[in-house]
CSV table of C-alpha atoms in Angstrom, one decimal:
chain,number,residue,atom,x,y,z
A,224,UNK,CA,36.0,-11.5,-2.0
A,225,UNK,CA,34.8,-11.8,-6.0
A,226,UNK,CA,36.4,-8.3,-7.2
A,227,UNK,CA,33.9,-5.0,-8.7
A,228,UNK,CA,36.9,-6.2,-12.1
A,229,UNK,CA,34.9,-9.6,-12.3
A,230,UNK,CA,31.2,-8.5,-10.8
A,231,UNK,CA,31.5,-6.6,-14.0
A,232,UNK,CA,32.3,-9.9,-16.2
A,233,UNK,CA,29.8,-11.3,-14.5
A,234,UNK,CA,27.0,-8.3,-16.0
A,235,UNK,CA,28.1,-8.3,-19.0
A,236,UNK,CA,27.6,-12.0,-19.2
A,237,UNK,CA,24.5,-11.9,-17.9
A,238,UNK,CA,22.7,-9.8,-20.9
A,239,UNK,CA,24.4,-13.3,-23.8
A,240,UNK,CA,23.9,-10.8,-27.6
A,241,UNK,CA,24.6,-7.7,-25.1
A,242,UNK,CA,28.4,-9.2,-24.6
A,243,UNK,CA,28.5,-10.9,-28.3
A,244,UNK,CA,28.5,-7.7,-29.9
A,245,UNK,CA,30.8,-6.1,-27.4
A,246,UNK,CA,33.7,-8.0,-27.7
A,247,UNK,CA,34.8,-5.7,-30.1
A,248,UNK,CA,35.7,-3.2,-28.2
A,249,UNK,CA,36.8,-5.4,-24.9
A,250,UNK,CA,40.6,-5.5,-24.0
A,251,UNK,CA,42.2,-9.6,-25.7
A,252,UNK,CA,43.4,-9.6,-21.6
A,253,UNK,CA,40.4,-9.8,-19.9
A,254,UNK,CA,38.6,-12.5,-22.2
A,255,UNK,CA,40.5,-14.8,-19.3
A,256,UNK,CA,38.0,-12.9,-17.5
A,257,UNK,CA,35.0,-13.4,-19.6
A,258,UNK,CA,35.4,-16.5,-19.7
A,259,UNK,CA,35.7,-18.4,-16.2
A,260,UNK,CA,32.6,-15.9,-16.1
A,261,UNK,CA,30.3,-17.4,-18.5
A,262,UNK,CA,31.6,-21.1,-16.7
A,263,UNK,CA,30.6,-19.6,-13.6
A,264,UNK,CA,27.4,-18.7,-14.7
A,265,UNK,CA,26.3,-21.3,-17.4
A,266,UNK,CA,26.4,-19.0,-20.8
A,267,UNK,CA,27.8,-21.3,-23.2
A,268,UNK,CA,26.5,-18.8,-26.1
A,269,UNK,CA,28.7,-16.4,-25.4
A,270,UNK,CA,31.3,-19.3,-24.7
A,271,UNK,CA,31.2,-20.7,-28.0
A,272,UNK,CA,31.9,-17.1,-29.1
A,273,UNK,CA,35.1,-16.1,-26.6
A,274,UNK,CA,36.5,-18.9,-28.3
A,275,UNK,CA,35.8,-18.7,-31.9
A,276,UNK,CA,36.7,-14.7,-31.4
A,277,UNK,CA,39.7,-15.9,-29.2
A,278,UNK,CA,42.6,-12.6,-29.7
A,279,UNK,CA,45.6,-14.8,-27.3
A,280,UNK,CA,48.2,-18.1,-28.6
A,281,UNK,CA,47.7,-20.2,-25.5
A,282,UNK,CA,43.6,-21.3,-24.2
A,283,UNK,CA,44.6,-23.5,-20.8
A,284,UNK,CA,40.9,-24.5,-20.0
A,285,UNK,CA,42.8,-25.9,-16.1
A,286,UNK,CA,44.9,-22.6,-16.3
A,287,UNK,CA,41.3,-20.4,-16.8
A,288,UNK,CA,38.9,-22.3,-14.5
A,289,UNK,CA,42.1,-23.2,-11.4
A,290,UNK,CA,42.6,-20.8,-8.7
A,291,UNK,CA,44.4,-18.6,-9.3
A,292,UNK,CA,42.8,-17.0,-12.1
A,293,UNK,CA,40.6,-14.6,-10.4
A,294,UNK,CA,38.2,-15.2,-8.5
A,295,UNK,CA,39.7,-17.9,-6.7
A,296,UNK,CA,36.6,-20.0,-6.8
A,297,UNK,CA,37.6,-23.4,-8.7
A,298,UNK,CA,36.3,-24.3,-11.1
A,299,UNK,CA,37.8,-27.4,-12.8
A,300,UNK,CA,35.3,-30.3,-11.6
A,301,UNK,CA,31.8,-28.9,-12.5
A,302,UNK,CA,32.1,-31.0,-15.7
A,303,UNK,CA,29.0,-29.4,-17.2
A,304,UNK,CA,28.2,-30.6,-20.5
A,305,UNK,CA,26.4,-27.0,-21.9
A,306,UNK,CA,29.7,-24.8,-21.3
A,307,UNK,CA,32.0,-28.2,-21.8
A,308,UNK,CA,30.2,-28.7,-25.5
A,309,UNK,CA,30.3,-25.0,-26.7
A,310,UNK,CA,34.4,-25.1,-26.3
A,311,UNK,CA,35.1,-27.8,-28.9
A,312,UNK,CA,32.1,-25.4,-30.9
A,313,UNK,CA,34.0,-22.4,-30.2
A,314,UNK,CA,36.9,-24.0,-31.3
A,315,UNK,CA,35.6,-25.6,-34.3
A,316,UNK,CA,33.9,-22.1,-35.5
A,317,UNK,CA,38.0,-20.9,-34.7
A,318,UNK,CA,39.4,-22.7,-37.1
A,319,UNK,CA,35.8,-21.6,-40.3
A,320,UNK,CA,36.7,-18.6,-39.7
A,321,UNK,CA,37.0,-16.1,-42.8
A,322,UNK,CA,39.5,-13.7,-42.5
A,323,UNK,CA,41.7,-12.0,-40.3
A,324,UNK,CA,45.3,-13.6,-39.0
A,325,UNK,CA,44.4,-16.8,-36.1
A,326,UNK,CA,46.4,-15.9,-34.1
A,327,UNK,CA,45.2,-19.2,-31.1
A,328,UNK,CA,48.2,-22.7,-31.5
A,329,UNK,CA,47.5,-24.6,-28.5
A,330,UNK,CA,44.3,-25.8,-26.5
A,331,UNK,CA,43.9,-27.5,-23.3
A,332,UNK,CA,41.9,-28.7,-23.0
A,333,UNK,CA,42.2,-31.0,-20.4
A,334,UNK,CA,42.3,-30.9,-16.0
A,335,UNK,CA,38.8,-31.3,-16.1
A,336,UNK,CA,38.7,-33.3,-12.5
A,337,UNK,CA,34.4,-36.1,-12.2
A,338,UNK,CA,32.7,-35.8,-9.7
A,339,UNK,CA,29.6,-38.0,-8.2
A,340,UNK,CA,27.8,-34.3,-7.6
A,341,UNK,CA,28.1,-31.4,-10.2
A,342,UNK,CA,28.5,-28.2,-8.8
A,343,UNK,CA,27.1,-26.5,-12.4
A,344,UNK,CA,23.4,-25.3,-12.2
A,345,UNK,CA,22.4,-27.1,-15.2
A,346,UNK,CA,24.3,-30.6,-12.9
A,347,UNK,CA,24.1,-32.2,-16.2
A,348,UNK,CA,28.0,-33.9,-16.5
A,349,UNK,CA,30.2,-34.4,-20.2
A,350,UNK,CA,32.7,-37.3,-19.1
A,351,UNK,CA,35.6,-38.3,-20.0
A,352,UNK,CA,34.4,-40.3,-22.7
A,353,UNK,CA,32.1,-37.9,-24.3
A,354,UNK,CA,34.2,-35.1,-24.4
A,355,UNK,CA,36.9,-38.1,-26.2
A,356,UNK,CA,33.7,-38.2,-28.0
A,357,UNK,CA,32.6,-35.0,-28.9
A,358,UNK,CA,36.4,-34.3,-29.9
A,359,UNK,CA,37.0,-37.0,-32.5
A,360,UNK,CA,33.8,-36.7,-34.4
A,361,UNK,CA,34.4,-32.2,-34.1
A,362,UNK,CA,38.2,-33.2,-35.5
A,363,UNK,CA,36.3,-35.4,-38.2
A,364,UNK,CA,34.0,-33.3,-39.8
A,365,UNK,CA,36.4,-29.8,-39.8
A,366,UNK,CA,39.0,-32.7,-41.2
A,367,UNK,CA,36.1,-32.9,-44.2
A,368,UNK,CA,36.3,-29.0,-44.7
A,369,UNK,CA,37.9,-27.2,-48.1
A,370,UNK,CA,39.8,-25.3,-45.8
A,371,UNK,CA,42.9,-22.2,-46.2
A,372,UNK,CA,46.0,-24.3,-45.6
A,373,UNK,CA,46.8,-22.9,-42.3
A,374,UNK,CA,49.2,-24.3,-39.0
A,375,UNK,CA,47.4,-26.8,-37.6
A,376,UNK,CA,45.8,-25.8,-33.7
A,377,UNK,CA,47.6,-28.3,-30.9
A,378,UNK,CA,44.3,-29.6,-29.1
A,379,UNK,CA,45.8,-31.4,-26.0
A,380,UNK,CA,43.3,-33.7,-25.1
A,381,UNK,CA,42.8,-36.8,-21.6
A,382,UNK,CA,41.1,-39.9,-24.4
A,383,UNK,CA,39.2,-42.1,-22.9
A,384,UNK,CA,38.8,-44.8,-25.8
A,385,UNK,CA,36.1,-48.4,-25.9
A,386,UNK,CA,34.7,-50.1,-28.6
A,387,UNK,CA,32.0,-47.9,-29.5
A,388,UNK,CA,34.3,-43.9,-30.1
A,389,UNK,CA,37.1,-46.3,-31.3
A,390,UNK,CA,37.1,-45.4,-34.6
A,391,UNK,CA,35.5,-42.2,-34.7
A,392,UNK,CA,39.1,-41.8,-32.3
A,393,UNK,CA,40.7,-44.0,-34.5
A,394,UNK,CA,39.9,-41.4,-37.6
A,395,UNK,CA,40.8,-38.0,-35.7
A,396,UNK,CA,43.9,-39.6,-35.2
A,397,UNK,CA,45.2,-40.3,-38.1
A,398,UNK,CA,43.8,-37.8,-40.1
A,399,UNK,CA,44.5,-39.3,-44.0
A,400,UNK,CA,44.7,-35.5,-45.5
A,401,UNK,CA,44.3,-32.1,-43.6
A,402,UNK,CA,43.8,-31.3,-40.0
A,403,UNK,CA,43.0,-28.5,-39.3
A,404,UNK,CA,42.9,-30.0,-35.2
A,405,UNK,CA,45.8,-31.8,-33.9
A,406,UNK,CA,45.1,-33.9,-31.2
A,407,UNK,CA,47.9,-34.6,-28.5
A,408,UNK,CA,47.3,-36.6,-25.9
A,409,UNK,CA,48.4,-36.6,-22.3
A,410,UNK,CA,46.7,-39.1,-21.2
A,411,UNK,CA,45.0,-41.8,-21.9
A,412,UNK,CA,42.6,-44.5,-21.4
A,413,UNK,CA,40.7,-48.1,-22.9
A,414,UNK,CA,38.6,-50.1,-22.0
A,415,UNK,CA,36.5,-53.1,-23.9
A,416,UNK,CA,38.6,-52.8,-26.3
A,417,UNK,CA,40.9,-56.7,-28.2
A,418,UNK,CA,44.7,-55.7,-27.8
A,419,UNK,CA,45.0,-55.5,-31.5
A,420,UNK,CA,43.1,-52.5,-31.0
A,421,UNK,CA,44.0,-51.3,-27.7
A,422,UNK,CA,47.9,-51.0,-30.1
A,423,UNK,CA,46.8,-50.0,-33.0
A,424,UNK,CA,44.8,-46.7,-31.2
A,425,UNK,CA,48.2,-45.8,-29.0
A,426,UNK,CA,50.5,-46.0,-32.7
A,427,UNK,CA,48.6,-43.0,-33.2
A,428,UNK,CA,47.4,-41.8,-30.0
A,429,UNK,CA,51.3,-40.5,-30.8
A,430,UNK,CA,53.0,-42.8,-27.5
A,431,UNK,CA,55.7,-40.2,-27.1
A,432,UNK,CA,54.0,-37.3,-24.7
A,433,UNK,CA,51.8,-39.7,-23.3
A,434,UNK,CA,51.6,-39.5,-19.8
A,435,UNK,CA,49.1,-41.4,-17.5
A,436,UNK,CA,47.9,-44.8,-19.5
A,437,UNK,CA,45.0,-46.6,-17.5
A,438,UNK,CA,43.8,-50.2,-19.3
A,439,UNK,CA,41.7,-51.6,-17.1
A,440,UNK,CA,38.6,-54.6,-17.0
A,441,UNK,CA,37.8,-55.5,-20.2
A,442,UNK,CA,41.1,-55.0,-22.3
A,443,UNK,CA,41.9,-58.7,-21.6
A,444,UNK,CA,46.0,-58.8,-22.5
A,445,UNK,CA,48.5,-61.6,-20.3
A,446,UNK,CA,52.1,-60.9,-20.6
A,447,UNK,CA,52.6,-61.6,-23.4
A,448,UNK,CA,50.8,-58.5,-25.0
A,449,UNK,CA,52.4,-56.8,-21.8
A,450,UNK,CA,55.3,-56.8,-23.0
A,451,UNK,CA,54.2,-57.1,-27.1
A,452,UNK,CA,53.1,-53.2,-25.8
A,453,UNK,CA,56.2,-51.7,-24.4
A,454,UNK,CA,58.6,-52.5,-26.2
A,455,UNK,CA,56.9,-52.3,-29.4
A,456,UNK,CA,55.4,-48.7,-29.3
A,457,UNK,CA,57.2,-47.3,-25.9
A,458,UNK,CA,55.9,-44.9,-23.3
A,459,UNK,CA,59.7,-42.4,-23.0
A,460,UNK,CA,57.9,-40.3,-20.7
A,461,UNK,CA,55.0,-42.4,-18.7
A,462,UNK,CA,54.3,-41.0,-15.0
A,463,UNK,CA,51.8,-43.6,-14.5
A,464,UNK,CA,51.1,-47.2,-15.6
A,465,UNK,CA,48.3,-48.8,-15.1
A,466,UNK,CA,47.7,-52.3,-16.4
A,467,UNK,CA,44.1,-54.9,-15.7
A,468,UNK,CA,43.5,-57.8,-13.8
A,469,UNK,CA,45.7,-61.5,-15.4
A,470,UNK,CA,48.5,-58.7,-17.5
A,471,UNK,CA,50.8,-60.8,-16.2
A,472,UNK,CA,49.1,-64.6,-16.5
A,473,UNK,CA,51.6,-66.7,-19.3
A,474,UNK,CA,49.7,-66.6,-22.9
A,475,UNK,CA,48.5,-70.2,-23.6
A,476,UNK,CA,51.1,-70.8,-25.7
A,477,UNK,CA,54.0,-71.2,-23.7
A,478,UNK,CA,55.8,-73.9,-22.3
A,479,UNK,CA,57.6,-72.9,-18.8
A,480,UNK,CA,61.5,-72.6,-19.3
A,481,UNK,CA,63.6,-75.4,-17.6
A,482,UNK,CA,64.8,-73.0,-15.8
A,483,UNK,CA,61.6,-71.7,-13.3
A,484,UNK,CA,62.9,-68.0,-15.5
A,485,UNK,CA,59.8,-66.1,-16.2
A,486,UNK,CA,61.4,-64.2,-20.1
A,487,UNK,CA,58.1,-62.6,-20.1
A,488,UNK,CA,58.4,-60.5,-16.9
A,489,UNK,CA,62.5,-60.1,-16.9
A,490,UNK,CA,61.7,-58.0,-20.8
A,491,UNK,CA,58.5,-55.9,-18.9
A,492,UNK,CA,60.4,-55.0,-16.6
A,493,UNK,CA,63.0,-54.4,-18.2
A,494,UNK,CA,60.9,-51.6,-21.0
A,495,UNK,CA,59.3,-50.7,-17.3
A,496,UNK,CA,63.1,-49.8,-16.2
A,497,UNK,CA,63.3,-47.6,-18.7
A,498,UNK,CA,60.9,-45.6,-18.8
A,499,UNK,CA,62.6,-43.5,-16.3
A,500,UNK,CA,59.5,-40.9,-15.7
A,501,UNK,CA,58.1,-43.1,-13.9
A,502,UNK,CA,56.3,-43.8,-10.0
A,503,UNK,CA,52.9,-44.5,-10.1
A,504,UNK,CA,52.5,-48.7,-11.1
A,505,UNK,CA,48.3,-50.1,-10.5
A,506,UNK,CA,49.9,-54.2,-11.8
A,507,UNK,CA,45.9,-55.2,-8.8
A,508,UNK,CA,45.1,-58.7,-9.6
A,509,UNK,CA,47.9,-60.6,-11.2
A,510,UNK,CA,48.9,-63.4,-9.8
A,511,UNK,CA,52.8,-62.2,-8.7
A,512,UNK,CA,53.7,-64.8,-6.7
A,513,UNK,CA,57.4,-64.6,-6.0
A,514,UNK,CA,58.0,-62.0,-8.8
A,515,UNK,CA,57.4,-58.3,-7.1
A,516,UNK,CA,61.4,-58.3,-6.9
A,517,UNK,CA,61.6,-59.0,-10.0
A,518,UNK,CA,59.5,-56.3,-11.5
A,519,UNK,CA,60.0,-53.6,-9.1
A,520,UNK,CA,64.3,-54.0,-8.3
A,521,UNK,CA,64.6,-52.6,-12.1
A,522,UNK,CA,63.1,-49.7,-11.9
A,523,UNK,CA,65.9,-45.9,-11.8
A,524,UNK,CA,62.8,-43.9,-10.3
A,525,UNK,CA,60.7,-44.3,-6.5
A,526,UNK,CA,57.5,-45.1,-6.3
A,527,UNK,CA,54.6,-43.2,-5.2
A,528,UNK,CA,51.3,-44.9,-5.9
A,529,UNK,CA,51.6,-48.7,-6.0
A,530,UNK,CA,48.6,-50.5,-6.1
A,531,UNK,CA,48.8,-54.3,-5.7
A,532,UNK,CA,45.4,-55.6,-4.4
A,533,UNK,CA,44.7,-59.3,-4.7
A,534,UNK,CA,48.3,-60.2,-6.1
A,535,UNK,CA,48.8,-63.2,-4.4
A,536,UNK,CA,51.7,-61.5,-3.0
A,537,UNK,CA,54.3,-64.0,0.0
A,538,UNK,CA,56.2,-63.7,2.1
A,539,UNK,CA,59.6,-63.1,-0.4
A,540,UNK,CA,57.6,-59.8,-2.1
A,541,UNK,CA,55.9,-58.2,1.2
A,542,UNK,CA,59.9,-58.5,2.8
A,543,UNK,CA,61.4,-56.8,-0.8
A,544,UNK,CA,58.1,-53.9,-0.2
A,545,UNK,CA,59.7,-53.8,2.8
A,546,UNK,CA,63.5,-52.9,3.0
A,547,UNK,CA,63.4,-51.0,-1.0
A,548,UNK,CA,64.3,-48.0,-2.5
A,549,UNK,CA,59.9,-47.1,-2.8
A,550,UNK,CA,59.1,-48.0,0.5
A,551,UNK,CA,60.2,-44.6,1.7
A,552,UNK,CA,58.9,-42.6,-1.0
A,553,UNK,CA,55.4,-44.5,-1.0
A,554,UNK,CA,52.5,-41.6,-0.9
A,555,UNK,CA,49.2,-44.6,-2.1
A,556,UNK,CA,50.0,-48.0,-1.7
A,557,UNK,CA,46.8,-50.1,-2.1
A,558,UNK,CA,47.3,-54.0,-0.5
A,559,UNK,CA,44.1,-55.4,-0.3
A,560,UNK,CA,43.2,-58.8,-0.5
A,561,UNK,CA,46.7,-59.6,1.6
A,562,UNK,CA,46.4,-62.0,4.7
A,563,UNK,CA,48.7,-58.7,6.2
A,564,UNK,CA,48.1,-59.3,10.0
A,565,UNK,CA,48.3,-62.8,9.5
A,566,UNK,CA,50.6,-64.2,7.7
A,567,UNK,CA,53.0,-61.0,7.3
A,568,UNK,CA,53.1,-58.9,10.5
A,569,UNK,CA,56.3,-57.8,10.8
A,570,UNK,CA,57.0,-57.3,7.1
A,571,UNK,CA,53.9,-55.0,7.3
A,572,UNK,CA,55.2,-52.9,10.7
A,573,UNK,CA,58.4,-52.6,8.8
A,574,UNK,CA,56.8,-50.9,5.5
A,575,UNK,CA,54.4,-48.8,7.4
A,576,UNK,CA,57.6,-48.1,9.7
A,577,UNK,CA,59.2,-46.8,5.7
A,578,UNK,CA,56.2,-44.9,4.3
A,579,UNK,CA,55.1,-43.1,6.9
A,580,UNK,CA,56.9,-40.1,6.2
A,581,UNK,CA,55.0,-39.6,3.1
A,582,UNK,CA,51.5,-42.2,2.7
A,583,UNK,CA,48.6,-39.9,2.3
A,584,UNK,CA,46.2,-43.2,0.9
A,585,UNK,CA,46.7,-46.6,2.5
A,586,UNK,CA,43.9,-49.6,1.2
A,587,UNK,CA,43.6,-52.1,3.3
A,588,UNK,CA,40.4,-54.1,1.7
A,589,UNK,CA,39.5,-57.6,2.0
A,590,UNK,CA,42.6,-57.6,4.1
A,591,UNK,CA,41.1,-60.9,7.8
A,592,UNK,CA,41.6,-58.2,10.3
A,593,UNK,CA,39.7,-59.4,12.8
A,594,UNK,CA,39.1,-58.0,16.5
A,595,UNK,CA,43.0,-60.0,17.3
A,596,UNK,CA,44.5,-57.6,14.6
A,597,UNK,CA,43.3,-54.1,16.3
A,598,UNK,CA,46.1,-54.0,18.4
A,599,UNK,CA,48.5,-54.9,15.7
A,600,UNK,CA,46.8,-52.6,13.3
A,601,UNK,CA,47.1,-49.6,15.5
A,602,UNK,CA,50.9,-49.5,16.2
A,603,UNK,CA,51.3,-50.3,12.3
A,604,UNK,CA,49.0,-47.0,12.0
A,605,UNK,CA,50.6,-44.6,15.0
A,606,UNK,CA,54.0,-43.1,12.7
A,607,UNK,CA,51.8,-42.7,9.6
A,608,UNK,CA,51.4,-38.5,10.4
A,609,UNK,CA,50.7,-37.7,7.2
A,610,UNK,CA,47.9,-39.8,6.7
A,611,UNK,CA,44.6,-38.4,5.1
A,612,UNK,CA,42.7,-41.3,3.4
A,613,UNK,CA,41.9,-44.8,5.4
A,614,UNK,CA,40.1,-48.0,3.4
A,615,UNK,CA,39.6,-51.3,4.6
A,616,UNK,CA,35.7,-51.9,3.7
A,617,UNK,CA,35.5,-55.6,4.1
A,618,UNK,CA,36.7,-57.2,7.4
A,619,UNK,CA,35.7,-58.5,9.4
A,620,UNK,CA,35.8,-56.2,12.4
A,621,UNK,CA,33.0,-56.0,15.0
A,622,UNK,CA,31.8,-52.5,16.8
A,623,UNK,CA,33.8,-52.9,19.3
A,624,UNK,CA,36.8,-52.9,17.4
A,625,UNK,CA,35.7,-50.5,15.1
A,626,UNK,CA,35.8,-48.0,18.0
A,627,UNK,CA,39.0,-48.6,19.6
A,628,UNK,CA,40.3,-48.8,15.4
A,629,UNK,CA,38.7,-45.0,15.7
A,630,UNK,CA,39.6,-43.9,19.2
A,631,UNK,CA,44.1,-44.3,17.9
A,632,UNK,CA,42.3,-42.4,14.9
A,633,UNK,CA,42.3,-39.6,16.1
A,634,UNK,CA,45.5,-38.9,17.0
A,635,UNK,CA,46.7,-38.9,13.4
A,636,UNK,CA,46.9,-35.1,12.5
A,637,UNK,CA,45.9,-34.6,8.6
A,638,UNK,CA,43.7,-38.2,8.6
A,639,UNK,CA,39.8,-36.3,6.6
A,640,UNK,CA,38.9,-39.5,5.1
A,641,UNK,CA,38.0,-42.7,7.0
A,642,UNK,CA,36.2,-45.2,5.3
A,643,UNK,CA,35.3,-49.2,7.5
A,644,UNK,CA,32.9,-52.1,6.9
A,645,UNK,CA,29.6,-53.1,8.3
A,646,UNK,CA,30.3,-54.4,11.7
A,647,UNK,CA,30.0,-58.1,11.3
A,648,UNK,CA,27.2,-57.6,14.6
A,649,UNK,CA,25.0,-56.8,12.2
A,650,UNK,CA,25.5,-59.3,9.9
A,651,UNK,CA,23.6,-63.5,10.8
A,652,UNK,CA,26.3,-65.0,13.3
A,653,UNK,CA,28.5,-66.9,11.4
A,654,UNK,CA,28.5,-64.9,8.4
A,655,UNK,CA,31.4,-65.9,5.9
A,656,UNK,CA,34.5,-63.6,4.6
A,657,UNK,CA,35.5,-62.4,2.0
A,658,UNK,CA,31.8,-62.3,1.2
A,659,UNK,CA,29.9,-61.8,-2.2
A,660,UNK,CA,28.0,-58.6,-3.0
A,661,UNK,CA,24.9,-60.3,-2.4
A,662,UNK,CA,25.8,-62.2,1.6
A,663,UNK,CA,27.2,-57.7,2.0
A,664,UNK,CA,24.0,-56.6,0.6
A,665,UNK,CA,21.7,-58.7,3.8
A,666,UNK,CA,23.2,-56.4,7.1
A,667,UNK,CA,20.9,-54.9,9.5
A,668,UNK,CA,20.4,-51.8,8.5
A,669,UNK,CA,19.0,-49.9,11.4
A,670,UNK,CA,22.3,-52.0,13.4
A,671,UNK,CA,24.2,-50.4,12.0
A,672,UNK,CA,23.0,-46.2,11.6
A,673,UNK,CA,23.7,-46.7,15.1
A,674,UNK,CA,26.8,-48.4,15.5
A,675,UNK,CA,28.3,-45.7,12.7
A,676,UNK,CA,26.7,-41.9,14.8
A,677,UNK,CA,28.0,-44.6,18.1
A,678,UNK,CA,32.0,-43.8,16.1
A,679,UNK,CA,30.7,-40.3,15.3
A,680,UNK,CA,30.4,-39.8,18.4
A,681,UNK,CA,34.2,-41.3,19.5
A,682,UNK,CA,35.6,-38.2,16.6
A,683,UNK,CA,33.4,-35.2,17.9
A,684,UNK,CA,34.5,-35.9,21.0
A,685,UNK,CA,38.1,-36.6,20.4
A,686,UNK,CA,37.3,-32.9,18.3
A,687,UNK,CA,37.8,-34.9,15.2
A,688,UNK,CA,34.6,-33.8,13.2
A,689,UNK,CA,36.7,-32.7,9.8
A,690,UNK,CA,36.7,-36.7,9.4
A,691,UNK,CA,35.0,-37.1,7.2
A,692,UNK,CA,33.8,-41.9,8.1
A,693,UNK,CA,31.9,-43.9,5.3
A,694,UNK,CA,30.7,-47.5,3.9
A,695,UNK,CA,30.3,-47.2,0.7
A,696,UNK,CA,29.9,-51.2,0.4
A,697,UNK,CA,30.1,-51.4,-3.6
A,698,UNK,CA,33.3,-49.8,-3.7
A,699,UNK,CA,33.8,-45.6,-4.6
A,700,UNK,CA,32.3,-43.8,-7.2
A,701,UNK,CA,34.2,-43.4,-10.5
A,702,UNK,CA,33.4,-41.4,-13.0
A,703,UNK,CA,34.4,-43.8,-16.5
A,704,UNK,CA,32.6,-46.6,-15.0
A,705,UNK,CA,29.0,-44.5,-14.5
A,706,UNK,CA,29.2,-42.9,-17.9
A,707,UNK,CA,29.9,-45.9,-20.4
A,708,UNK,CA,28.2,-48.9,-17.8
A,709,UNK,CA,25.2,-49.7,-20.8
A,710,UNK,CA,28.4,-50.7,-23.4
A,711,UNK,CA,30.2,-52.7,-20.6
A,712,UNK,CA,27.1,-54.4,-19.6
A,713,UNK,CA,27.2,-54.9,-23.5
A,714,UNK,CA,30.5,-56.2,-23.5
A,715,UNK,CA,30.0,-58.3,-21.0
A,716,UNK,CA,27.0,-60.1,-22.4
A,717,UNK,CA,28.7,-60.6,-25.3
A,718,UNK,CA,31.6,-61.9,-23.8
A,719,UNK,CA,29.4,-64.6,-21.7
A,720,UNK,CA,27.5,-65.7,-24.7
A,721,UNK,CA,30.7,-66.4,-26.7
A,722,UNK,CA,32.4,-68.3,-24.0
A,723,UNK,CA,29.2,-70.9,-24.0
A,724,UNK,CA,29.3,-71.4,-27.8
A,725,UNK,CA,32.6,-71.8,-27.1
A,726,UNK,CA,31.6,-74.3,-23.9
A,727,UNK,CA,28.9,-75.9,-25.9
A,728,UNK,CA,30.9,-76.6,-29.0
A,729,UNK,CA,34.1,-78.6,-26.6
A,730,UNK,CA,30.9,-80.0,-25.3
A,731,UNK,CA,30.3,-81.5,-28.8
A,732,UNK,CA,33.6,-82.4,-29.5
A,733,UNK,CA,33.0,-84.3,-27.1
């Protein structure tokens, strides 16, 4: 229930002109209340004025929109374009405002959650890439203004940098003169950049404060680049690291050592061991056969999140995972792309048994799980009472096997989300697995709908209507890919063109 104070705040901000004229008589401790009311009602004009006149020393966007502020409604998943643009514009107005003392020291713009369906009335989102460009352009504009020298405002931000906004972000992070807004990066995502661009922008972003680093998709790194990145830049506070596909491949010019050792991997592992805050590591789609002990063994802190999807793990790797210190602390684990129950049943059992007290999210996509493996899978999952999400798309399971599995999943008390594959009954007989995207999409939709309803009925009969089930054929929604899809498409076309040109030159030389 909303308080009388908040109802009054909503009534005031519903009339923007009256609200702006009344701010001089408003107590400073009511500004946060007026801000949340304005954000809820999408009163961008009022938000901008509130930021321009912000009388407090700190502005924490996540805290102001979160459930601990009045009212307890959580607005952090509203990446409303109009409201977020008004916040940054108001911050610029605050800097440009003449006369009077300026109390604002820190503006924290982090904590917004990008979701598929926007709950704000306008439905128009400003994603992480857009927020990065908006803030960068605002910083550059203010750097060009002839301002009176004052203490700069620290702006804490989550940055998403691609080729499309690289130049403006570099200018914002490394100003040539006075900068009224100083950007401090807590989370950094990079895509469609070259290795030298990545190194350059990360040095400017303040790696000493960085908590989360995601280098994804179209950043072409090999082990030499990764070693250089970790050794030369340094990330003492890093808690989460994501590296792109093939990041552990040997450089093209490297030669194998006589003893078979991998000095680059040894160096990378040592650099990771110096990150005493590191608890999340994603190295999916890197070939790490026989290398997991060397990579994870030196780490000083146990990992809570580990993504080893499609890493070509062998028996030694799985045995190390099952017995290492990380296994008893894992909360999120992705082992997709490995035939776990066919090749490593005993170590997989042991791994889940040790992780059962903490494991919340488990992903086993394209793991060659067949009907004959369902009993083993049920047994392996049975102690995982903390499990909230289970994803096992791309496995050749029949409707009958899925019914057995769903019956067993009802016994997991905290389970809330299941992503299950299209039953193989819905595909033509003899369909090969793993499937490509074209084959995956050619199934009997009507038959699938009947089976899906039957599986939901299994849950309802067991009193587990709280479990949401779905089959996202092409993966879960990724707001960052969605936002930059046009740029990524152009990048891939250019990469394809370059590859064809190189191939043509090679043919000519032959």
